[in-house]
Short mmCIF file of C-alpha atoms and ligand atoms in Angstrom, two decimals:
data_model
loop_
_atom_site.label_atom_id
_atom_site.label_comp_id
_atom_site.label_asym_id
_atom_site.label_seq_id
_atom_site.Cartn_x
_atom_site.Cartn_y
_atom_site.Cartn_z
CA MET A 1 -9.55 -1.38 5.24
CA LYS A 2 -6.67 -3.47 3.90
CA PHE A 3 -3.16 -2.96 5.27
CA PHE A 4 -0.23 -3.02 2.84
CA VAL A 5 3.38 -2.44 3.85
CA ASP A 6 5.36 0.01 1.74
CA THR A 7 8.87 -1.46 1.65
CA ALA A 8 11.18 -3.87 -0.17
CA ASP A 9 12.92 -4.91 3.05
CA ILE A 10 12.40 -8.66 3.48
CA ALA A 11 12.95 -8.68 7.27
CA ASP A 12 10.34 -5.94 7.73
CA ILE A 13 7.85 -7.71 5.46
CA LYS A 14 8.33 -11.01 7.38
CA GLU A 15 7.77 -9.21 10.69
CA MET A 16 4.57 -7.58 9.41
CA ALA A 17 3.30 -10.80 7.79
CA ASP A 18 3.78 -12.60 11.13
CA THR A 19 1.19 -10.30 12.73
CA GLY A 20 -1.45 -11.85 10.45
CA LEU A 21 -2.65 -8.33 9.60
CA LEU A 22 -0.82 -7.83 6.32
CA ASP A 23 -2.89 -7.84 3.12
CA GLY A 24 -0.27 -6.87 0.55
CA VAL A 25 2.97 -5.02 -0.27
CA THR A 26 3.86 -1.98 -2.37
CA THR A 27 7.32 -1.25 -3.72
CA ASN A 28 8.69 1.43 -5.99
CA PRO A 29 12.06 2.02 -7.69
CA SER A 30 13.29 4.12 -4.74
CA LEU A 31 12.43 1.37 -2.23
CA ILE A 32 14.15 -1.25 -4.43
CA ALA A 33 17.26 0.98 -4.58
CA LYS A 34 17.14 1.37 -0.77
CA SER A 35 17.01 -2.42 -0.33
CA GLY A 36 20.20 -2.80 -2.37
CA ARG A 37 18.74 -6.02 -3.83
CA ASP A 38 18.20 -7.30 -7.36
CA PHE A 39 14.68 -6.19 -8.43
CA MET A 40 13.49 -9.52 -9.87
CA GLU A 41 14.97 -11.56 -7.03
CA VAL A 42 13.61 -9.44 -4.17
CA THR A 43 10.17 -9.13 -5.81
CA LYS A 44 9.94 -12.94 -6.09
CA GLU A 45 10.89 -13.30 -2.41
CA ILE A 46 8.23 -10.78 -1.39
CA CYS A 47 5.58 -12.56 -3.49
CA ASP A 48 6.42 -15.83 -1.73
CA LEU A 49 5.99 -14.19 1.70
CA VAL A 50 2.49 -12.75 1.22
CA ASP A 51 -0.65 -14.05 -0.44
CA GLY A 52 -2.02 -10.60 -1.33
CA PRO A 53 -1.01 -8.28 -4.17
CA VAL A 54 2.62 -7.15 -4.44
CA SER A 55 3.02 -3.97 -6.50
CA ALA A 56 6.08 -3.99 -8.76
CA GLU A 57 6.63 -0.84 -10.81
CA VAL A 58 7.58 -0.50 -14.46
CA VAL A 59 10.33 2.01 -15.13
CA ALA A 60 9.80 2.71 -18.85
CA LEU A 61 7.98 5.89 -19.80
CA ASP A 62 6.50 4.73 -23.13
CA HIS A 63 3.57 2.35 -23.54
CA ASP A 64 5.31 -0.29 -25.69
CA THR A 65 8.23 -0.73 -23.32
CA MET A 66 5.91 -0.60 -20.30
CA MET A 67 3.97 -3.53 -21.80
CA LYS A 68 7.19 -5.50 -22.31
CA GLU A 69 8.35 -4.80 -18.74
CA ALA A 70 4.92 -5.73 -17.39
CA GLU A 71 5.10 -9.04 -19.27
CA THR A 72 8.37 -9.84 -17.47
CA LEU A 73 7.06 -8.72 -14.08
CA ARG A 74 3.81 -10.62 -14.21
CA LYS A 75 5.72 -13.87 -14.80
CA ILE A 76 7.37 -13.48 -11.36
CA ALA A 77 4.28 -14.72 -9.48
CA ASP A 78 0.50 -14.81 -9.68
CA ASN A 79 0.16 -12.13 -6.99
CA VAL A 80 2.23 -9.49 -8.80
CA CYS A 81 0.31 -6.27 -9.39
CA ILE A 82 1.82 -4.08 -12.11
CA LYS A 83 2.42 -0.53 -10.99
CA VAL A 84 2.31 2.18 -13.67
CA PRO A 85 2.64 5.96 -13.40
CA LEU A 86 -0.35 8.22 -13.94
CA THR A 87 0.55 9.38 -17.45
CA ILE A 88 -1.14 8.85 -20.82
CA ASP A 89 1.22 5.95 -21.56
CA GLY A 90 0.73 4.55 -18.05
CA LEU A 91 -3.05 4.61 -18.39
CA LYS A 92 -2.92 3.07 -21.88
CA THR A 93 -0.86 0.28 -20.33
CA CYS A 94 -3.31 0.01 -17.44
CA LYS A 95 -6.30 -0.33 -19.78
CA LYS A 96 -4.61 -3.03 -21.82
CA LEU A 97 -3.35 -5.04 -18.85
CA THR A 98 -6.60 -4.92 -16.86
CA SER A 99 -8.60 -6.00 -19.94
CA ASP A 100 -6.56 -9.22 -19.79
CA GLY A 101 -7.29 -9.65 -16.06
CA THR A 102 -3.90 -8.40 -14.81
CA LYS A 103 -4.02 -6.35 -11.59
CA VAL A 104 -2.73 -2.79 -12.01
CA ASN A 105 -1.86 -0.13 -9.45
CA VAL A 106 -1.80 3.39 -10.93
CA THR A 107 0.71 5.38 -8.90
CA LEU A 108 1.75 9.02 -8.45
CA CYS A 109 -1.84 10.29 -8.34
CA PHE A 110 -2.09 13.87 -7.07
CA SER A 111 -5.55 15.01 -8.16
CA ALA A 112 -9.12 13.74 -8.13
CA ASN A 113 -9.32 14.17 -11.91
CA GLN A 114 -6.28 11.91 -12.29
CA ALA A 115 -8.02 9.34 -10.07
CA LEU A 116 -11.11 9.59 -12.30
CA LEU A 117 -8.92 8.80 -15.32
CA ALA A 118 -7.35 5.82 -13.53
CA ALA A 119 -10.80 4.41 -12.75
CA LYS A 120 -11.90 4.87 -16.36
CA ALA A 121 -8.74 3.00 -17.42
CA GLY A 122 -9.92 0.07 -15.27
CA ALA A 123 -7.24 0.35 -12.58
CA THR A 124 -7.41 -2.21 -9.80
CA PHE A 125 -5.87 0.33 -7.40
CA VAL A 126 -5.18 4.05 -7.58
CA SER A 127 -2.43 5.41 -5.33
CA PRO A 128 -2.92 9.02 -4.21
CA PHE A 129 0.20 10.23 -2.33
CA VAL A 130 -1.05 12.04 0.79
CA GLY A 131 2.30 12.81 2.46
CA ARG A 132 3.80 14.39 -0.64
CA HIS A 133 0.55 16.34 -1.09
CA ASP A 134 0.86 17.70 2.48
CA ASP A 135 4.53 18.54 1.85
CA ASN A 136 3.39 20.88 -0.91
CA GLY A 137 1.01 22.86 1.26
CA LEU A 138 -2.12 20.90 0.29
CA ASP A 139 -4.35 18.60 2.34
CA GLY A 140 -3.75 15.02 1.25
CA MET A 141 -6.80 13.75 3.10
CA GLU A 142 -9.08 16.14 1.21
CA LEU A 143 -7.86 14.46 -1.95
CA ILE A 144 -8.82 11.03 -0.58
CA ALA A 145 -12.30 12.29 0.38
CA ALA A 146 -12.83 13.76 -3.11
CA ILE A 147 -11.78 10.53 -4.81
CA ARG A 148 -14.08 8.49 -2.51
CA HIS A 149 -16.96 10.81 -3.43
CA ILE A 150 -16.35 10.51 -7.18
CA TYR A 151 -15.88 6.74 -7.12
CA ASP A 152 -19.09 6.31 -5.12
CA ASN A 153 -21.00 8.61 -7.52
CA TYR A 154 -20.27 6.26 -10.40
CA ASP A 155 -19.78 2.94 -8.60
CA PHE A 156 -16.21 2.59 -9.83
CA GLY A 157 -14.60 -0.63 -8.61
CA THR A 158 -11.08 0.85 -8.48
CA GLU A 159 -9.75 0.60 -4.92
CA ILE A 160 -8.36 3.74 -3.29
CA LEU A 161 -4.90 2.80 -2.01
CA VAL A 162 -3.70 5.63 0.21
CA ALA A 163 0.06 6.02 -0.33
CA SER A 164 2.85 8.21 1.00
CA ILE A 165 1.43 7.77 4.50
CA ARG A 166 3.64 9.36 7.13
CA ASN A 167 1.77 8.91 10.43
CA PRO A 168 -1.10 7.14 12.22
CA VAL A 169 -3.40 10.16 11.72
CA HIS A 170 -3.23 9.58 7.96
CA VAL A 171 -4.35 5.99 8.62
CA LEU A 172 -7.19 7.03 10.93
CA LYS A 173 -8.48 9.63 8.47
CA SER A 174 -8.23 7.14 5.59
CA ALA A 175 -10.40 4.69 7.53
CA LEU A 176 -12.93 7.41 8.44
CA ILE A 177 -13.20 8.46 4.78
CA GLY A 178 -13.62 4.85 3.68
CA ALA A 179 -10.42 4.33 1.68
CA ASP A 180 -9.98 0.70 0.64
CA VAL A 181 -6.28 0.25 1.39
CA ALA A 182 -3.54 2.03 3.33
CA THR A 183 0.05 1.29 2.39
CA MET A 184 2.36 2.22 5.23
CA PRO A 185 6.05 2.19 6.11
CA PRO A 186 6.69 -0.51 8.79
CA ALA A 187 7.22 2.15 11.49
CA VAL A 188 3.73 3.57 10.91
CA ILE A 189 2.13 0.10 11.17
CA LYS A 190 3.99 -0.48 14.44
CA GLY A 191 2.87 2.94 15.68
CA LEU A 192 -0.78 1.92 15.28
CA PHE A 193 -0.42 -0.65 18.06
CA LYS A 194 0.96 1.87 20.55
CA HIS A 195 -0.89 3.69 23.31
CA ILE A 196 0.65 4.94 26.52
CA LEU A 197 -2.42 3.85 28.51
CA THR A 198 -2.13 0.32 27.12
CA ASP A 199 1.50 0.16 28.35
CA LYS A 200 0.59 1.64 31.74
CA GLY A 201 -2.37 -0.72 32.04
CA ILE A 202 -0.21 -3.77 31.35
CA GLU A 203 2.36 -2.57 33.89
CA GLY A 204 -0.37 -2.27 36.57
CA PHE A 205 -1.95 -5.67 35.80
CA VAL A 206 1.44 -7.43 35.83
CA ALA A 207 2.36 -5.85 39.17
CA ASP A 208 -0.99 -6.75 40.79
CA TRP A 209 -0.90 -10.29 39.36
CA GLU A 210 2.56 -10.87 40.86
CA LYS A 211 1.14 -9.96 44.28
CA THR A 212 -1.34 -12.86 44.02
CA GLY A 213 1.52 -15.38 43.67
CA GLN A 214 -0.63 -17.30 41.15
CA THR A 215 0.13 -18.62 37.64
CA ILE A 216 -2.20 -19.64 34.83
CA PRO A 217 -1.46 -23.26 33.85
CA THR A 218 -0.22 -23.38 30.26
CA SER A 219 -0.19 -27.13 29.64
C1 LIG B 1 3.30 3.96 -2.79
O1 LIG B 1 3.03 2.99 -3.43
C2 LIG B 1 4.62 4.58 -2.72
O2 LIG B 1 5.58 3.55 -2.76
C3 LIG B 1 4.88 5.34 -1.44
O3 LIG B 1 3.79 5.31 -0.57
C4 LIG B 1 5.57 6.64 -1.61
O4 LIG B 1 5.76 7.25 -0.33
P1 LIG B 1 6.78 8.44 -0.05
O5 LIG B 1 6.14 9.71 -0.45
O6 LIG B 1 7.01 8.38 1.43
O7 LIG B 1 8.02 8.13 -0.86
#
């Protein structure tokens, strides 16, 4: 499963990229607003920091303007992935862009039927929002399982990019279901490394090692 970080914060992206475990980045208009940065400028910086796809979202609601915005965004860098909303105009834009070989992430997916439409429109990624699904009294992970089932039935190549992840359990369940990508806030990625028994174990080994009075030569 690929790991994407869901942020437009350059310091956070650098920190995650340094782990060597980062496969891509997703942004959205809210995350750009939170960063307080110029959209074009910060997107270029992010694209320079990671080799994998960087999702940059169009803000227009009609197909013609979406196409014009996508044209501007895809000139930022080769690894830009155009993010479009799951609407008729968004999917028309997706179909057109992917036919030309442009990567497209269809976002704001909340049903398996919507994911089916995104796959038929040739989406590179579909982004079902599990956290927001849970917030509305539904089970976000059931949605991921249904999409996996449908995509496998028909051998769709669209990658399931689990979005709106709020905790490590969402990540674990995504991996068990066989989702292709998880995009996570930096805090969730950091949380994946943590286990109280790992910390306790290190504490014990360090204490016992000190008792030996030895060192491991490092040069
Ligand atoms: C995905 O691409 C979105 O940017 C994101 O995961 C939305 O998450 P939220 O529901 O926490 O805003």
